Tab-separated table of C-alpha atoms in Angstrom:
chain	number	residue	atom	x	y	z
R	15	MET	CA	-35.532	-9.439	-8.346
R	16	SER	CA	-33.697	-7.528	-11.073
R	17	GLU	CA	-32.910	-9.450	-14.266
R	18	ASP	CA	-29.265	-8.498	-13.697
R	19	ILE	CA	-29.180	-10.296	-10.325
R	20	THR	CA	-29.271	-14.012	-9.577
R	21	GLU	CA	-29.894	-15.781	-6.291
R	22	ASP	CA	-27.530	-18.689	-5.758
R	23	ALA	CA	-27.351	-21.382	-3.107
R	24	PHE	CA	-24.177	-22.145	-1.155
R	25	LEU	CA	-23.456	-24.489	1.749
R	26	GLY	CA	-26.015	-26.958	0.508
R	27	GLY	CA	-28.710	-24.284	0.372
R	28	ARG	CA	-28.142	-22.909	3.882
R	29	LEU	CA	-26.645	-19.702	2.484
R	30	LEU	CA	-28.526	-17.866	-0.273
R	31	LEU	CA	-26.676	-15.049	-2.000
R	32	ARG	CA	-27.811	-12.457	-4.494
R	33	GLN	CA	-25.063	-11.442	-6.895
R	34	PRO	CA	-24.656	-9.827	-10.319
R	35	LYS	CA	-25.371	-12.064	-13.280
R	36	SER	CA	-22.255	-10.718	-15.023
R	37	GLY	CA	-18.941	-9.509	-13.679
R	38	HIS	CA	-17.310	-11.055	-10.632
R	39	ARG	CA	-19.357	-13.904	-9.126
R	40	ALA	CA	-18.704	-15.824	-5.939
R	41	GLY	CA	-18.044	-19.516	-6.335
R	42	HIS	CA	-15.714	-22.347	-5.391
R	43	ASP	CA	-12.791	-20.164	-4.304
R	44	ALA	CA	-14.928	-18.307	-1.750
R	45	MET	CA	-16.151	-21.557	-0.194
R	46	LEU	CA	-12.613	-22.990	-0.103
R	47	LEU	CA	-11.441	-19.841	1.647
R	48	ALA	CA	-14.279	-19.982	4.179
R	49	ALA	CA	-13.687	-23.654	4.939
R	50	ALA	CA	-9.968	-22.951	5.516
R	51	THR	CA	-10.495	-19.980	7.861
R	52	ARG	CA	-9.898	-20.634	11.550
R	53	ALA	CA	-12.255	-18.659	13.779
R	54	ARG	CA	-14.045	-19.059	17.086
R	55	ARG	CA	-16.924	-17.448	18.940
R	56	GLY	CA	-16.149	-13.877	19.982
R	57	ASP	CA	-13.530	-13.261	17.285
R	58	CYS	CA	-13.593	-10.085	15.220
R	59	VAL	CA	-13.360	-11.385	11.639
R	60	ALA	CA	-12.645	-9.115	8.651
R	61	ASP	CA	-13.250	-10.262	5.072
R	62	LEU	CA	-11.154	-8.006	2.827
R	63	GLY	CA	-12.528	-7.554	-0.685
R	64	ALA	CA	-15.708	-9.319	0.389
R	65	GLY	CA	-17.707	-8.835	-2.816
R	66	VAL	CA	-21.299	-9.887	-2.051
R	67	GLY	CA	-20.101	-11.381	1.242
R	68	ALA	CA	-19.814	-15.046	0.260
R	69	ALA	CA	-16.705	-16.134	2.177
R	70	GLY	CA	-17.296	-14.064	5.299
R	71	LEU	CA	-20.962	-15.030	5.533
R	72	ALA	CA	-20.050	-18.706	5.047
R	73	VAL	CA	-17.651	-18.460	7.999
R	74	ALA	CA	-20.404	-16.841	10.073
R	75	LYS	CA	-22.765	-19.692	9.175
R	76	ARG	CA	-20.207	-22.170	10.518
R	77	VAL	CA	-18.993	-20.242	13.568
R	78	ALA	CA	-21.699	-18.609	15.656
R	79	GLY	CA	-21.009	-15.444	17.614
R	80	ILE	CA	-18.279	-13.841	15.517
R	81	ASP	CA	-18.134	-10.077	14.947
R	82	LEU	CA	-18.074	-9.992	11.138
R	83	MET	CA	-16.833	-7.079	9.047
R	84	LEU	CA	-17.176	-7.169	5.236
R	85	ILE	CA	-14.882	-4.694	3.446
R	86	GLU	CA	-15.574	-4.016	-0.230
R	87	ILE	CA	-14.531	-1.186	-2.585
R	88	ASP	CA	-17.536	-1.507	-4.935
R	89	ALA	CA	-20.582	0.199	-3.424
R	90	GLN	CA	-23.034	-1.912	-5.436
R	91	LEU	CA	-21.454	-5.170	-4.309
R	92	ALA	CA	-21.340	-3.841	-0.748
R	93	ALA	CA	-25.079	-3.115	-0.934
R	94	LEU	CA	-25.675	-6.713	-2.032
R	95	ALA	CA	-23.452	-7.964	0.797
R	96	ARG	CA	-25.519	-5.947	3.286
R	97	ALA	CA	-28.743	-7.354	1.869
R	98	ASN	CA	-27.320	-10.883	1.837
R	99	ALA	CA	-26.314	-10.651	5.486
R	100	ALA	CA	-29.799	-9.496	6.437
R	101	ALA	CA	-31.535	-12.136	4.299
R	102	ASN	CA	-29.492	-14.876	5.949
R	103	ALA	CA	-30.006	-13.471	9.464
R	104	ILE	CA	-26.286	-12.813	9.936
R	105	ALA	CA	-25.074	-9.707	11.756
R	106	ALA	CA	-22.354	-8.045	9.684
R	107	ASP	CA	-20.837	-4.589	9.446
R	108	VAL	CA	-20.444	-3.817	5.726
R	109	ILE	CA	-17.860	-1.125	4.958
R	110	VAL	CA	-17.217	0.490	1.569
R	111	LEU	CA	-13.442	0.896	1.551
R	112	ASP	CA	-10.429	0.300	-0.689
R	113	VAL	CA	-8.285	-2.431	0.911
R	114	GLU	CA	-5.194	-0.440	-0.110
R	115	ALA	CA	-6.457	2.751	1.569
R	116	SER	CA	-4.447	4.529	4.264
R	117	ALA	CA	-4.327	3.592	7.933
R	118	GLU	CA	-6.309	6.762	8.653
R	119	ALA	CA	-9.093	5.659	6.295
R	120	PHE	CA	-9.220	2.255	7.960
R	121	ALA	CA	-9.343	3.810	11.418
R	122	ALA	CA	-12.165	6.111	10.329
R	123	ALA	CA	-14.031	2.981	9.175
R	124	ARG	CA	-13.663	1.425	12.670
R	125	LEU	CA	-10.683	-0.710	11.678
R	126	PRO	CA	-7.752	0.759	13.629
R	127	PRO	CA	-4.436	-1.064	13.978
R	128	ASP	CA	-4.373	-4.212	16.133
R	129	SER	CA	-8.163	-4.539	16.302
R	130	VAL	CA	-9.026	-7.762	14.430
R	131	ASP	CA	-8.545	-11.419	15.371
R	132	VAL	CA	-8.983	-13.006	11.936
R	133	VAL	CA	-8.596	-11.744	8.361
R	134	LEU	CA	-9.623	-13.703	5.286
R	135	MET	CA	-9.150	-12.509	1.743
R	136	ASN	CA	-9.421	-13.527	-1.883
R	137	PRO	CA	-7.459	-10.741	-3.593
R	138	PRO	CA	-7.469	-10.187	-7.360
R	139	PHE	CA	-4.790	-12.642	-8.453
R	140	ASN	CA	-4.690	-12.952	-12.235
R	141	ASP	CA	-1.395	-11.660	-13.583
R	142	LEU	CA	-2.046	-8.917	-16.147
R	143	ARG	CA	1.134	-9.943	-17.968
R	144	ARG	CA	-0.345	-13.383	-18.696
R	145	HIS	CA	-4.117	-12.856	-18.606
R	146	ARG	CA	-6.136	-10.657	-20.900
R	147	ALA	CA	-8.131	-8.211	-18.781
R	148	SER	CA	-11.914	-8.401	-19.025
R	149	PRO	CA	-13.734	-5.554	-20.794
R	150	ASP	CA	-16.115	-5.662	-17.811
R	151	ARG	CA	-14.516	-3.142	-15.442
R	152	ALA	CA	-15.980	-4.678	-12.272
R	153	ARG	CA	-14.739	-8.113	-13.313
R	154	GLU	CA	-11.289	-6.738	-14.105
R	155	VAL	CA	-10.994	-5.031	-10.699
R	156	ALA	CA	-12.045	-8.234	-8.948
R	157	HIS	CA	-9.753	-10.583	-10.901
R	158	VAL	CA	-6.607	-8.831	-12.156
R	159	ALA	CA	-3.739	-8.032	-9.815
R	160	SER	CA	-1.333	-5.143	-10.193
R	161	VAL	CA	2.300	-5.570	-9.202
R	162	THR	CA	1.458	-4.133	-5.766
R	163	THR	CA	-1.882	-5.842	-5.066
R	164	LEU	CA	-0.729	-8.675	-2.842
R	165	GLN	CA	1.770	-6.519	-0.957
R	166	GLY	CA	-0.906	-3.892	-0.355
R	167	TRP	CA	-3.516	-6.370	0.823
R	168	THR	CA	-1.183	-8.247	3.168
R	169	HIS	CA	0.043	-4.916	4.551
R	170	ALA	CA	-3.547	-3.942	5.365
R	171	ALA	CA	-4.156	-7.317	7.000
R	172	ARG	CA	-0.970	-7.049	9.062
R	173	ARG	CA	-1.904	-3.567	10.248
R	174	ILE	CA	-5.408	-4.410	11.493
R	175	LEU	CA	-4.614	-7.850	12.957
R	176	LYS	CA	-3.822	-8.223	16.628
R	177	SER	CA	-0.521	-9.856	17.528
R	178	GLY	CA	-1.088	-13.580	17.123
R	179	GLY	CA	-4.049	-13.007	14.804
R	180	GLY	CA	-4.490	-15.222	11.752
R	181	LEU	CA	-4.655	-14.393	8.047
R	182	THR	CA	-6.102	-16.881	5.556
R	183	LEU	CA	-5.898	-16.212	1.818
R	184	ILE	CA	-6.338	-17.956	-1.507
R	185	TRP	CA	-4.032	-17.315	-4.484
R	186	ARG	CA	-2.828	-18.837	-7.752
R	187	ALA	CA	-0.573	-21.820	-7.104
R	188	ASP	CA	1.963	-20.550	-9.657
R	189	GLY	CA	2.219	-17.345	-7.634
R	190	ILE	CA	3.466	-19.013	-4.457
R	191	ALA	CA	6.716	-17.022	-4.564
R	192	GLU	CA	4.696	-13.784	-4.513
R	193	VAL	CA	2.776	-14.972	-1.460
R	194	LEU	CA	5.924	-15.933	0.430
R	195	ALA	CA	7.504	-12.559	-0.371
R	196	ALA	CA	4.393	-10.631	0.716
R	197	LEU	CA	4.189	-12.497	4.028
R	198	ASP	CA	7.907	-12.271	4.767
R	199	ARG	CA	7.477	-9.113	6.860
R	200	GLY	CA	5.416	-9.382	10.017
R	201	PHE	CA	4.000	-12.876	9.468
R	202	GLY	CA	5.207	-16.350	10.344
R	203	SER	CA	3.943	-19.848	11.152
R	204	LEU	CA	2.829	-20.239	7.539
R	205	GLU	CA	0.739	-23.231	6.496
R	206	ILE	CA	0.268	-23.878	2.778
R	207	LEU	CA	-2.383	-26.173	1.316
R	208	PRO	CA	-2.120	-26.839	-2.463
R	209	VAL	CA	-5.496	-27.366	-4.178
R	210	HIS	CA	-5.773	-29.686	-7.205
R	211	ALA	CA	-8.849	-30.071	-9.393
R	212	ASP	CA	-8.153	-33.814	-9.656
R	213	VAL	CA	-5.376	-36.333	-9.090
R	214	THR	CA	-3.807	-35.702	-12.497
R	215	ALA	CA	-3.848	-31.883	-12.436
R	216	VAL	CA	-1.150	-29.591	-11.151
R	217	ALA	CA	-2.238	-27.360	-8.279
R	218	GLY	CA	-4.346	-24.444	-9.466
R	219	ARG	CA	-4.753	-22.694	-6.127
R	220	ILE	CA	-3.029	-22.473	-2.782
R	221	LEU	CA	-4.699	-21.768	0.525
R	222	VAL	CA	-2.361	-20.095	2.994
R	223	ARG	CA	-2.658	-19.387	6.699
R	224	ALA	CA	-0.195	-17.043	8.405
R	225	VAL	CA	0.063	-15.667	11.926
R	226	LYS	CA	1.003	-12.089	12.740
R	227	GLY	CA	4.252	-12.375	14.676
R	228	GLY	CA	4.282	-16.174	14.290
R	229	ARG	CA	7.612	-17.970	14.656
R	230	ALA	CA	6.875	-21.588	13.791
R	231	PRO	CA	8.469	-23.083	10.649
R	232	THR	CA	6.533	-23.018	7.382
R	233	ARG	CA	4.488	-26.175	6.771
R	234	LEU	CA	3.546	-27.471	3.310
R	235	HIS	CA	0.586	-29.815	3.673
R	236	ALA	CA	-0.384	-32.757	1.502
R	237	ALA	CA	-2.502	-31.716	-1.466
R	238	LEU	CA	-6.233	-31.136	-1.276
R	239	VAL	CA	-7.760	-32.958	-4.275
R	240	LEU	CA	-11.289	-31.918	-5.226
R	241	ASN	CA	-12.236	-34.790	-7.583
R	242	ASP	CA	-11.218	-38.425	-8.001
R	243	GLU	CA	-9.896	-40.159	-11.133
R	244	GLN	CA	-13.393	-40.274	-12.664
R	245	GLY	CA	-14.010	-36.608	-11.970
R	246	VAL	CA	-16.402	-37.378	-9.115
R	247	PRO	CA	-16.227	-34.846	-6.243
R	248	ILE	CA	-14.520	-36.304	-3.183
R	249	LYS	CA	-17.088	-36.633	-0.400
R	250	GLU	CA	-15.021	-35.262	2.480
R	251	VAL	CA	-14.034	-32.170	0.494
R	252	GLN	CA	-17.600	-31.530	-0.641
R	253	GLU	CA	-18.821	-31.767	2.942
R	254	SER	CA	-16.318	-29.081	3.928
R	255	LEU	CA	-17.453	-26.860	1.069
R	256	MET	CA	-21.062	-27.342	2.213
R	257	GLY	CA	-20.193	-26.180	5.730
R	258	LYS	CA	-20.434	-29.634	7.276
R	259	GLY	CA	-16.727	-29.743	8.036
R	260	ILE	CA	-13.544	-27.716	7.798
R	261	LEU	CA	-10.329	-27.890	5.842
R	262	LEU	CA	-6.998	-28.589	7.485
R	263	LEU	CA	-5.955	-24.939	7.890
R	264	ALA	CA	-9.066	-24.200	9.979
R	265	GLU	CA	-8.307	-26.841	12.589
């Protein structure tokens, strides 16, 4: 293995992923996203901005028989995602593609409109106005959002999802207004799950599920707290992050 690559264990060691030692690295957010994604056997599932494949492959470990597509703009990360899928005996179609590319580019990559049952995504979400961009270009691309990032990514998800298909995403909690605005067109039946590091912390993340064409009222769920007052990980949450259970949005 290259000195620039590490192999890391997820899902309690059931998912082994090779990823760059520096730059963007998969971690907690990817496992939260996977545990919150609702999918069932036979679904076509697209992970937008998949990186080395962490979230999408974690869903495939939990739900057998899905048709998994990993979409990633960085060819080197896509190559690692392809190798990770093979090493974990998971069938996945890895596609090198900009999530904000045209409908024609998506169709050429076998992602035409109304073709996918489930989309999950962890878009770049750090606000450049408040966060200093990393000098590492790959890390910057993976972490820092432009003013159009979320709109562009939700537009792509809306286009490829079938009517009634579900989108699950993770975003900064202080950017909830941006999420609601981006999902205002074409999506409904929103479910929002705030994520807190512990019982004293404000929410740092939100997990959101939306349905293409959904009409049910928006639901704000009780907070998901990762650690108790002593900083000890909460057992039920850890089991979900290890693939032994699911989070509320995946039910």
